[in-house]
Amino acid sequence: MTLPEGVKYAVIGAGVHGLSTAYHLAAALRASGRGSGEDILVVDKTAVAAGASGIACGVVRNNYFQPAMRELMAHSVDVWESDAEAYSYHPVGYMQISPECMHKDVASIYEQQKAIGYESVFIEGAEDSAKYMKGLFDDWQAKGITSVLHEKRGGYANNRASMHGLAAKAENEGVRILPGVEVLDFEFGSNSGAVTALNTNHGRIACETVIVGVGPWVNKIWNLLELPKTITVKDLKGKVHADVPMWKFWCLEEGTLGVDPDMHRMNDGRFPPVLHVDTDAPLYSDRDGRLITDRLWGIYYKPDFSFGGVQGGASPYKVDQDPDRVAIDPYGPESPEFVVGDDFIDMWCSALAHCQKRFEGQMPLYKREENSGGLGCFTPDNFPVFDTFRENVYVIADSNHGYKMIGVGKLVAQELLGEKSALLEPFRFARFAKGELHPTSHSPFPWS
Ligand SMILES: Cc1cc2nc3c(=O)[nH]c(=O)nc-3n(C[C@H](O)[C@H](O)[C@H](O)COP(=O)(O)OP(=O)(O)OC[C@H]3O[C@@H](n4cnc5c(N)ncnc54)[C@H](O)[C@@H]3O)c2cc1C
């Protein structure tokens, strides 16, 4: 393989952020007459979609308790909608179905969606919520629900197809994407901290600007950039915490019930929105009636032909290990350690049956033969960091929120060309020291 000796922009990682940045940067360079896609090289140690973007459930939603996240998501939904075909995007909408302990949080999300013009419907009260849900699905039976937020935009996209669509758009702009090229090390300038070259398994590439979009591998690249392993965090109450690890891992638990996706249609015959259900009603096993949990639990699901069934997931679990020791490779379904097991299958299939009668007794159809789930790497407050380090390294670390954030690359491209983005401003690294953290909700998920 022949590597270029030098490039203006070197992008590490061919997932959603690396590819979206490369594509939008190429288009912006061309439009402004300042260059073209030929100034950009994307390297990936494996291939397009080899990371989290290639295994993501693919849910695209606005539903976030944090105002800055909501505004950013609305921007990303615009990007998904701009070329639904190339991005393999299904604009079926999204529903957050919640118990009383989340009612206030979700009401405020609805109010703020109205304020930013993001179309949604909010139903309150147990009776009205049940009526609304039965109007969509006559077998609806979830318990403990007192509000329903129905986002009319959003939905889901097919993970690998969307990444290949994005890669094709970048290549059409002249971007070069090189699979099988792993960044092993950086060279730093002698008079500055800037990165002057990437050392890869195929040789050296000199570069002027580096864009890092390496998803769950961010801790490794962070270490190579000699950035701090622990940081100081001022919390929302003003209390200062020293030596907080910069990165931690959670394992996402997802899977597919191998039914015909057509069985999960609405009363009117259309495909449904992505459903996310949280409740504090006790959950009993659909296999043997045993109590699985009497604490707040949550699941999400959708019919999905590319997964070949009804696909979705539940809350992730924390990986209680030193981040430098977590075995990220082999990643995703290939991992011997971070794939779902029997507990997830029992919980998720039972939860589906708790929500809709059509799923009762279907657990044996769960696709056990296909491994699923995967690692995500999170920041101290579980929200993204989009910032420049060492003068010329733009790090896109989405804290595992990011398949839906296809628009971030467009904003990063804008910043690389010198125009600051107000939407990215709340996600700077300095927020940890300044105590400008994002508010937290009552959701059982670390990403809501
Ligand atoms: C199971 C699961 C389900 C998810 N579901 C959703 C969802 O429904 N909706 C949502 O919004 N988000 C979801 N996420 C989160 C989302 O997938 C990630 O936040 C997002 O895809 C990260 O994108 P990325 O471009 O940063 O990284 P990735 O897609 O992980 O891509 C990083 C790439 O970098 C490459 N790389 C790594 N190190 C190097 C190196 N040293 N040199 C060269 N290349 C390197 C890798 O090979 C990889 O291809 C999910 C995550 C998981 C794990």
Coordinates of C-alpha atoms and ligand atoms in Angstrom, one line a residue:
M1 CA 0.0 0.0 0.0
T2 CA 1.4 3.4 -0.9
L3 CA 0.6 6.1 1.6
P4 CA 0.8 9.8 0.7
E5 CA 3.8 11.5 2.2
G6 CA 1.8 14.3 3.6
V7 CA -1.8 15.5 3.7
K8 CA -3.5 18.7 4.8
Y9 CA -6.3 16.9 6.8
A10 CA -5.8 13.5 8.3
V11 CA -8.9 11.9 9.7
I12 CA -8.5 8.9 12.0
G13 CA -11.5 6.6 11.9
A14 CA -14.1 5.7 9.3
G15 CA -17.2 5.8 11.5
V16 CA -20.0 8.3 11.5
H17 CA -17.9 11.2 12.8
G18 CA -14.7 10.7 10.7
L19 CA -16.8 10.2 7.5
S20 CA -19.2 13.0 8.1
T21 CA -16.4 15.4 8.9
A22 CA -14.5 14.3 5.8
Y23 CA -17.6 14.6 3.5
H24 CA -18.7 18.0 4.8
L25 CA -15.2 19.4 5.0
A26 CA -14.6 18.3 1.4
A27 CA -17.9 20.0 0.3
A28 CA -17.1 23.1 2.2
L29 CA -13.5 23.4 0.8
R30 CA -14.9 23.0 -2.7
A31 CA -17.7 25.5 -2.2
S32 CA -15.4 28.1 -0.7
G33 CA -12.7 27.6 -3.3
R34 CA -10.2 26.8 -0.6
G35 CA -9.5 23.3 -1.7
S36 CA -11.2 20.0 -2.2
G37 CA -11.7 16.4 -0.9
E38 CA -8.2 15.7 -2.3
D39 CA -6.8 17.5 0.7
I40 CA -8.4 14.9 3.0
L41 CA -7.3 11.4 3.9
V42 CA -9.3 9.1 6.1
V43 CA -7.4 6.1 7.6
D44 CA -9.1 3.2 9.5
K45 CA -7.3 0.4 11.1
T46 CA -9.9 -2.0 9.8
A47 CA -12.5 -0.6 7.4
V48 CA -15.6 1.7 7.0
A49 CA -18.1 0.9 9.7
A50 CA -15.8 -1.4 11.7
G51 CA -16.5 0.4 14.9
A52 CA -19.6 1.3 16.9
S53 CA -21.3 3.0 13.9
G54 CA -21.4 -0.3 12.1
I55 CA -23.2 -2.2 15.0
A56 CA -25.4 0.6 16.3
C57 CA -29.1 0.0 16.7
G58 CA -29.3 3.2 14.6
V59 CA -31.9 5.1 16.6
V60 CA -32.2 8.8 15.7
R61 CA -34.1 10.9 18.3
N62 CA -34.3 14.3 19.8
N63 CA -35.4 13.1 23.2
Y64 CA -32.7 14.5 25.6
F65 CA -33.2 16.2 28.9
Q66 CA -30.2 18.5 28.2
P67 CA -31.0 21.6 26.1
A68 CA -27.6 21.6 24.3
M69 CA -28.0 17.9 23.3
R70 CA -31.6 18.6 22.0
E71 CA -30.5 21.5 19.8
L72 CA -27.6 19.4 18.4
M73 CA -29.9 16.5 17.7
A74 CA -32.4 18.7 15.8
H75 CA -29.5 19.8 13.6
S76 CA -28.4 16.2 13.0
V77 CA -32.0 15.2 12.1
D78 CA -31.9 17.9 9.4
V79 CA -28.8 16.2 8.0
W80 CA -30.4 12.7 8.1
E81 CA -33.4 14.1 6.3
S82 CA -31.2 15.9 3.7
D83 CA -30.5 12.6 1.9
A84 CA -32.6 9.8 3.5
E85 CA -31.8 7.4 0.7
A86 CA -28.0 7.6 0.8
Y87 CA -28.2 7.4 4.6
S88 CA -30.6 4.5 4.6
Y89 CA -32.7 6.6 7.0
H90 CA -36.3 5.6 8.0
P91 CA -38.2 8.7 9.3
V92 CA -40.7 6.7 11.4
G93 CA -40.5 9.0 14.5
Y94 CA -39.7 8.1 18.1
M95 CA -41.7 7.7 21.3
Q96 CA -40.5 8.1 24.9
I97 CA -43.0 6.2 27.1
S98 CA -42.4 6.9 30.8
P99 CA -43.4 6.4 34.4
E100 CA -44.3 9.1 36.9
C101 CA -40.8 9.6 38.2
M102 CA -39.8 10.8 34.7
H103 CA -42.9 12.8 34.0
K104 CA -41.5 16.2 34.9
D105 CA -38.3 15.7 33.0
V106 CA -40.1 14.6 29.8
A107 CA -42.7 17.4 30.2
S108 CA -39.7 19.9 30.1
I109 CA -38.3 18.1 27.0
Y110 CA -41.7 18.6 25.3
E111 CA -41.9 22.3 26.2
Q112 CA -38.4 22.9 24.9
Q113 CA -39.1 20.9 21.7
K114 CA -42.0 23.3 21.1
A115 CA -39.6 26.2 21.7
I116 CA -37.1 25.0 19.1
G117 CA -39.9 24.0 16.6
Y118 CA -39.3 20.3 16.8
E119 CA -42.7 18.6 16.2
S120 CA -43.9 16.3 19.0
V121 CA -47.1 15.4 20.9
F122 CA -47.2 15.0 24.7
I123 CA -49.8 12.9 26.4
E124 CA -50.1 13.0 30.2
G125 CA -51.9 10.8 32.7
A126 CA -52.1 7.0 33.0
E127 CA -55.5 6.7 31.3
D128 CA -54.8 9.0 28.4
S129 CA -51.4 7.5 27.8
A130 CA -52.9 4.0 27.7
K131 CA -55.6 5.3 25.3
Y132 CA -53.0 6.9 23.0
M133 CA -50.9 3.7 22.9
K134 CA -53.9 1.4 22.3
G135 CA -54.9 3.7 19.5
L136 CA -51.6 2.8 17.8
F137 CA -51.3 -0.8 19.0
D138 CA -54.4 -2.6 20.2
D139 CA -52.3 -5.1 22.1
W140 CA -50.5 -2.4 24.2
Q141 CA -50.3 -3.5 27.9
A142 CA -47.3 -1.8 29.5
K143 CA -47.9 -0.9 33.2
G144 CA -46.9 2.1 35.2
I145 CA -46.9 4.5 32.3
T146 CA -48.1 8.1 32.9
S147 CA -46.7 10.1 30.0
V148 CA -46.0 9.6 26.3
L149 CA -43.8 11.9 24.2
H150 CA -44.3 11.2 20.5
E151 CA -41.6 12.8 18.4
K152 CA -42.8 13.1 14.8
R153 CA -39.3 13.4 13.4
G154 CA -36.4 11.0 13.9
G155 CA -36.6 7.2 13.6
Y156 CA -33.7 5.0 12.7
A157 CA -31.2 4.2 10.0
N158 CA -29.5 1.0 8.9
N159 CA -26.0 1.1 10.5
R160 CA -23.7 -0.3 7.8
A161 CA -25.6 0.9 4.8
S162 CA -25.6 4.5 6.2
M163 CA -21.9 4.4 6.7
H164 CA -21.2 3.2 3.2
G165 CA -23.6 5.8 1.9
L166 CA -21.6 8.5 3.8
A167 CA -18.3 7.0 2.6
A168 CA -19.5 7.1 -1.0
K169 CA -20.5 10.8 -0.7
A170 CA -17.1 11.6 0.7
E171 CA -15.3 9.7 -2.1
N172 CA -17.4 11.5 -4.7
E173 CA -16.0 14.7 -3.3
G174 CA -12.4 13.3 -3.8
V175 CA -11.7 12.1 -0.3
R176 CA -9.4 9.1 0.0
I177 CA -10.4 6.4 2.5
L178 CA -7.7 3.9 3.3
P179 CA -8.7 0.7 5.2
G180 CA -6.1 -1.3 7.1
V181 CA -4.1 1.7 8.2
E182 CA -3.7 1.9 12.0
V183 CA -2.3 5.0 13.7
L184 CA 0.3 3.7 16.2
D185 CA 1.9 6.9 17.3
F186 CA 2.1 10.7 16.7
E187 CA 5.0 13.0 16.0
F188 CA 4.9 16.3 17.7
G189 CA 6.6 19.6 16.6
S190 CA 9.8 20.6 18.3
N191 CA 8.7 24.1 19.0
S192 CA 5.0 23.4 19.6
G193 CA 2.8 20.7 20.9
A194 CA 1.1 20.3 17.5
V195 CA 1.0 16.9 15.7
T196 CA 3.3 17.0 12.6
A197 CA 2.8 13.4 11.5
L198 CA 1.0 10.1 12.0
N199 CA 3.1 7.0 12.3
T200 CA 1.0 4.1 11.0
N201 CA 1.5 0.3 10.4
H202 CA 2.2 1.3 6.8
G203 CA 4.5 4.2 7.4
R204 CA 4.6 7.9 8.2
I205 CA 2.1 10.5 7.0
A206 CA 2.9 14.2 7.6
C207 CA -0.2 16.3 8.3
E208 CA -1.3 19.8 9.0
T209 CA -4.5 19.0 10.9
V210 CA -5.7 15.8 12.5
I211 CA -9.3 14.8 13.2
V212 CA -9.9 12.0 15.6
G213 CA -13.1 10.0 15.3
V214 CA -12.2 6.7 16.9
G215 CA -15.3 6.0 19.0
P216 CA -14.6 3.4 21.7
W217 CA -10.8 3.5 21.0
V218 CA -10.6 7.2 22.1
N219 CA -8.8 6.3 25.3
K220 CA -6.0 4.8 23.3
I221 CA -5.6 7.8 21.0
W222 CA -5.9 10.1 24.0
N223 CA -3.0 8.4 25.6
L224 CA -0.9 8.6 22.5
L225 CA -1.6 12.3 22.4
E226 CA -0.3 12.4 26.0
L227 CA -3.5 14.0 27.2
P228 CA -4.4 13.7 30.9
K229 CA -5.7 10.3 32.2
T230 CA -7.4 12.0 35.1
I231 CA -9.0 15.4 35.3
T232 CA -10.6 17.8 37.8
V233 CA -14.4 18.0 37.6
K234 CA -16.5 20.7 39.3
D235 CA -20.0 19.2 39.7
L236 CA -23.3 21.0 39.3
K237 CA -23.3 21.8 43.0
G238 CA -19.9 23.5 42.8
K239 CA -18.1 20.6 44.5
V240 CA -14.6 20.0 43.1
H241 CA -13.6 16.4 42.4
A242 CA -9.9 15.7 41.8
D243 CA -8.3 12.8 39.8
V244 CA -11.5 11.7 38.0
P245 CA -10.7 9.2 35.2
M246 CA -11.2 10.9 31.9
W247 CA -12.6 7.7 30.3
K248 CA -14.7 4.8 31.4
F249 CA -16.5 2.0 29.5
W250 CA -20.0 0.8 29.5
C251 CA -21.2 -2.3 27.6
L252 CA -24.3 -1.8 25.5
E253 CA -26.8 -4.6 25.5
E254 CA -28.8 -5.1 22.3
G255 CA -30.3 -8.0 20.4
T256 CA -32.9 -9.2 17.8
L257 CA -36.0 -11.2 18.2
G258 CA -36.1 -13.3 15.1
V259 CA -39.8 -12.7 14.2
D260 CA -41.0 -11.4 10.9
P261 CA -40.6 -7.6 11.2
D262 CA -44.0 -7.2 9.5
M263 CA -45.6 -8.5 12.7
H264 CA -44.7 -5.3 14.5
R265 CA -47.0 -2.9 12.5
M266 CA -49.5 -0.4 14.0
N267 CA -53.3 -0.8 13.9
D268 CA -53.3 1.2 10.7
G269 CA -50.8 -1.1 9.0
R270 CA -47.9 1.3 9.0
F271 CA -44.5 0.7 10.6
P272 CA -44.3 2.2 14.0
P273 CA -42.0 4.8 15.5
V274 CA -39.0 3.5 17.5
L275 CA -40.5 2.8 20.9
H276 CA -38.5 3.5 24.1
V277 CA -40.3 2.4 27.2
D278 CA -39.2 3.1 30.8
T279 CA -41.3 2.0 33.7
D280 CA -41.0 1.1 37.4
A281 CA -43.7 -1.6 37.2
P282 CA -42.3 -5.0 38.3
L283 CA -40.9 -7.0 35.4
Y284 CA -41.6 -10.7 35.4
S285 CA -39.9 -13.3 33.2
D286 CA -42.0 -14.3 30.2
R287 CA -40.3 -17.7 30.4
D288 CA -40.9 -18.8 34.0
G289 CA -42.8 -15.9 35.8
R290 CA -39.8 -15.1 38.1
L291 CA -39.5 -11.5 39.2
I292 CA -36.7 -10.0 37.1
T293 CA -36.7 -6.5 38.7
D294 CA -38.9 -4.2 40.7
R295 CA -36.7 -1.2 40.0
L296 CA -36.9 1.3 37.2
W297 CA -36.1 -0.5 33.9
G298 CA -36.2 0.5 30.2
I299 CA -36.0 -0.9 26.7
Y300 CA -36.2 0.3 23.1
Y301 CA -37.2 -1.6 20.0
K302 CA -38.2 -1.4 16.4
P303 CA -39.0 -3.7 13.5
D304 CA -35.8 -3.8 11.3
F305 CA -35.4 -5.8 8.1
S306 CA -31.6 -5.4 8.0
F307 CA -31.4 -7.1 11.5
G308 CA -34.1 -9.5 10.4
G309 CA -36.6 -9.1 13.2
V310 CA -37.5 -6.8 16.0
Q311 CA -34.3 -5.3 17.2
G312 CA -33.5 -3.2 20.3
G313 CA -31.8 -3.0 23.6
A314 CA -31.9 -2.3 27.3
S315 CA -29.8 -0.3 29.8
P316 CA -26.1 -0.8 29.5
Y317 CA -23.8 -2.0 32.3
K318 CA -20.7 -0.3 33.6
V319 CA -17.4 -2.1 32.8
D320 CA -15.6 -1.9 36.1
Q321 CA -12.0 -2.1 34.8
D322 CA -9.0 0.2 34.4
P323 CA -9.8 1.8 30.9
D324 CA -6.3 1.0 29.7
R325 CA -6.9 -2.7 30.3
V326 CA -10.4 -3.0 28.7
A327 CA -10.2 -5.4 25.7
I328 CA -11.7 -3.3 23.0
D329 CA -10.4 -5.6 20.2
P330 CA -11.8 -7.7 18.8
Y331 CA -14.8 -5.3 18.8
G332 CA -18.5 -5.8 18.9
P333 CA -19.9 -9.3 17.9
E334 CA -16.4 -10.6 17.7
S335 CA -15.6 -9.8 21.3
P336 CA -15.3 -12.9 23.6
E337 CA -16.2 -10.7 26.6
F338 CA -18.6 -7.9 25.7
V339 CA -21.6 -9.5 24.1
V340 CA -25.0 -10.1 25.6
G341 CA -25.9 -13.2 27.6
D342 CA -28.9 -15.1 29.0
D343 CA -29.8 -12.4 31.5
F344 CA -30.2 -9.8 28.8
I345 CA -32.2 -12.1 26.6
D346 CA -34.6 -13.0 29.4
M347 CA -35.0 -9.4 30.5
W348 CA -35.4 -7.8 27.1
C349 CA -37.8 -10.4 25.6
S350 CA -39.8 -10.4 28.8
A351 CA -40.0 -6.6 28.6
L352 CA -41.2 -6.8 25.1
A353 CA -44.0 -9.1 26.3
H354 CA -44.7 -6.7 29.2
C355 CA -45.3 -4.0 26.6
Q356 CA -47.2 -5.8 23.9
K357 CA -49.1 -9.1 23.9
R358 CA -47.8 -10.0 20.4
F359 CA -44.4 -10.7 22.0
E360 CA -45.7 -13.1 24.7
G361 CA -44.1 -16.5 24.3
Q362 CA -41.7 -15.4 21.5
M363 CA -38.5 -15.6 23.6
P364 CA -37.4 -18.9 21.8
L365 CA -37.2 -16.9 18.6
Y366 CA -34.5 -14.6 20.0
K367 CA -31.5 -14.8 17.6
R368 CA -28.9 -16.4 19.9
E369 CA -26.7 -17.5 16.9
E370 CA -25.8 -13.8 16.3
N371 CA -23.6 -12.2 18.9
S372 CA -24.7 -8.6 19.7
G373 CA -23.8 -5.7 22.0
G374 CA -20.7 -3.7 22.2
L375 CA -18.5 -1.2 24.2
G376 CA -18.9 2.5 24.4
C377 CA -16.4 4.9 25.9
F378 CA -17.8 7.7 28.1
T379 CA -16.5 11.0 29.5
P380 CA -16.8 11.9 33.2
D381 CA -20.3 13.5 32.7
N382 CA -21.4 11.0 30.0
F383 CA -21.7 13.8 27.4
P384 CA -19.5 14.4 24.4
V385 CA -16.3 16.4 24.1
F386 CA -15.8 18.2 20.8
D387 CA -12.6 20.2 21.0
T388 CA -9.1 21.0 19.7
F389 CA -6.1 19.7 21.6
R390 CA -2.4 20.2 20.9
E391 CA -3.2 23.1 18.6
N392 CA -4.2 21.1 15.5
V393 CA -6.0 17.9 16.7
Y394 CA -9.8 18.0 16.7
V395 CA -11.1 15.3 18.9
I396 CA -14.7 14.1 18.3
A397 CA -15.5 12.0 21.4
D398 CA -19.2 11.5 21.4
S399 CA -19.4 9.6 24.7
N400 CA -21.4 6.9 22.9
H401 CA -24.3 9.2 21.9
G402 CA -23.2 9.5 18.4
Y403 CA -24.6 7.4 15.6
K404 CA -27.6 9.8 15.5
M405 CA -25.2 12.8 15.5
I406 CA -24.4 12.7 11.8
G407 CA -24.5 16.5 11.8
V408 CA -21.6 16.9 14.2
G409 CA -19.1 16.4 11.3
K410 CA -20.7 19.2 9.4
L411 CA -20.2 21.6 12.4
V412 CA -16.7 20.3 12.9
A413 CA -15.9 21.0 9.3
Q414 CA -17.2 24.6 9.8
E415 CA -15.0 25.0 12.8
L416 CA -11.9 23.6 11.0
L417 CA -12.5 26.4 8.4
G418 CA -12.5 29.0 11.1
E419 CA -16.2 29.5 12.0
K420 CA -17.1 28.6 15.6
S421 CA -20.3 26.7 16.1
A422 CA -22.6 27.8 18.9
L423 CA -24.1 24.2 18.9
L424 CA -20.7 22.7 19.7
E425 CA -19.7 25.3 22.3
P426 CA -21.4 23.5 25.3
F427 CA -19.2 20.4 24.6
R428 CA -15.8 21.9 25.2
F429 CA -13.3 20.1 27.4
A430 CA -13.0 23.1 29.7
R431 CA -16.5 22.6 31.0
F432 CA -15.3 19.9 33.5
A433 CA -13.0 22.4 35.3
K434 CA -15.4 25.3 35.0
G435 CA -18.3 23.2 36.4
E436 CA -20.4 23.9 33.3
L437 CA -21.8 20.4 33.2
H438 CA -25.0 19.3 31.5
P439 CA -28.1 18.7 33.7
T440 CA -28.9 15.1 34.5
S441 CA -32.3 13.4 34.3
H442 CA -34.1 10.6 36.1
S443 CA -33.8 8.2 33.1
P444 CA -32.2 4.8 33.9
F445 CA -29.9 5.3 30.8
P446 CA -26.6 7.2 31.0
W447 CA -27.3 8.8 27.7
S448 CA -30.7 10.6 28.3
Ligands
LIG1 C1 -24.3 -1.7 20.5 C2 -24.4 -0.2 20.3 C3 -25.5 0.4 19.9 C4 -25.6 1.8 19.7 N1 -26.8 2.3 19.3 C5 -26.9 3.6 19.0 C6 -28.1 4.2 18.5 O1 -29.1 3.5 18.3 N2 -28.1 5.5 18.3 C7 -27.0 6.3 18.5 O2 -27.1 7.5 18.3 N3 -25.9 5.8 19.0 C8 -25.8 4.5 19.2 N4 -24.6 3.9 19.7 C9 -23.4 4.8 19.8 C10 -22.8 5.1 18.5 O3 -22.7 3.9 17.8 C11 -21.4 5.7 18.7 O4 -21.5 6.8 19.5 C12 -20.8 6.2 17.3 O5 -21.1 5.2 16.3 C13 -19.4 6.5 17.4 O6 -18.9 6.9 16.1 P1 -17.4 7.2 15.8 O7 -17.3 7.7 14.4 O8 -16.9 8.1 16.9 O9 -16.7 5.8 16.1 P2 -16.8 4.4 15.4 O10 -18.0 4.2 14.6 O11 -16.5 3.4 16.5 O12 -15.5 4.4 14.4 C14 -14.2 4.5 14.9 C15 -13.3 3.9 13.8 O13 -12.0 4.2 14.2 C16 -11.1 3.1 13.8 N5 -9.9 3.2 14.6 C17 -9.8 3.1 16.0 N6 -8.5 3.3 16.4 C18 -7.8 3.5 15.2 C19 -6.4 3.8 15.0 N7 -5.5 3.8 16.0 N8 -6.0 4.0 13.7 C20 -6.9 3.9 12.7 N9 -8.3 3.7 12.9 C21 -8.7 3.5 14.1 C22 -12.0 1.9 14.1 O14 -11.5 0.8 13.3 C23 -13.4 2.3 13.7 O15 -13.8 2.0 12.4 C24 -24.5 2.6 19.9 C25 -23.3 2.0 20.3 C26 -23.2 0.6 20.5 C27 -21.9 0.0 20.9

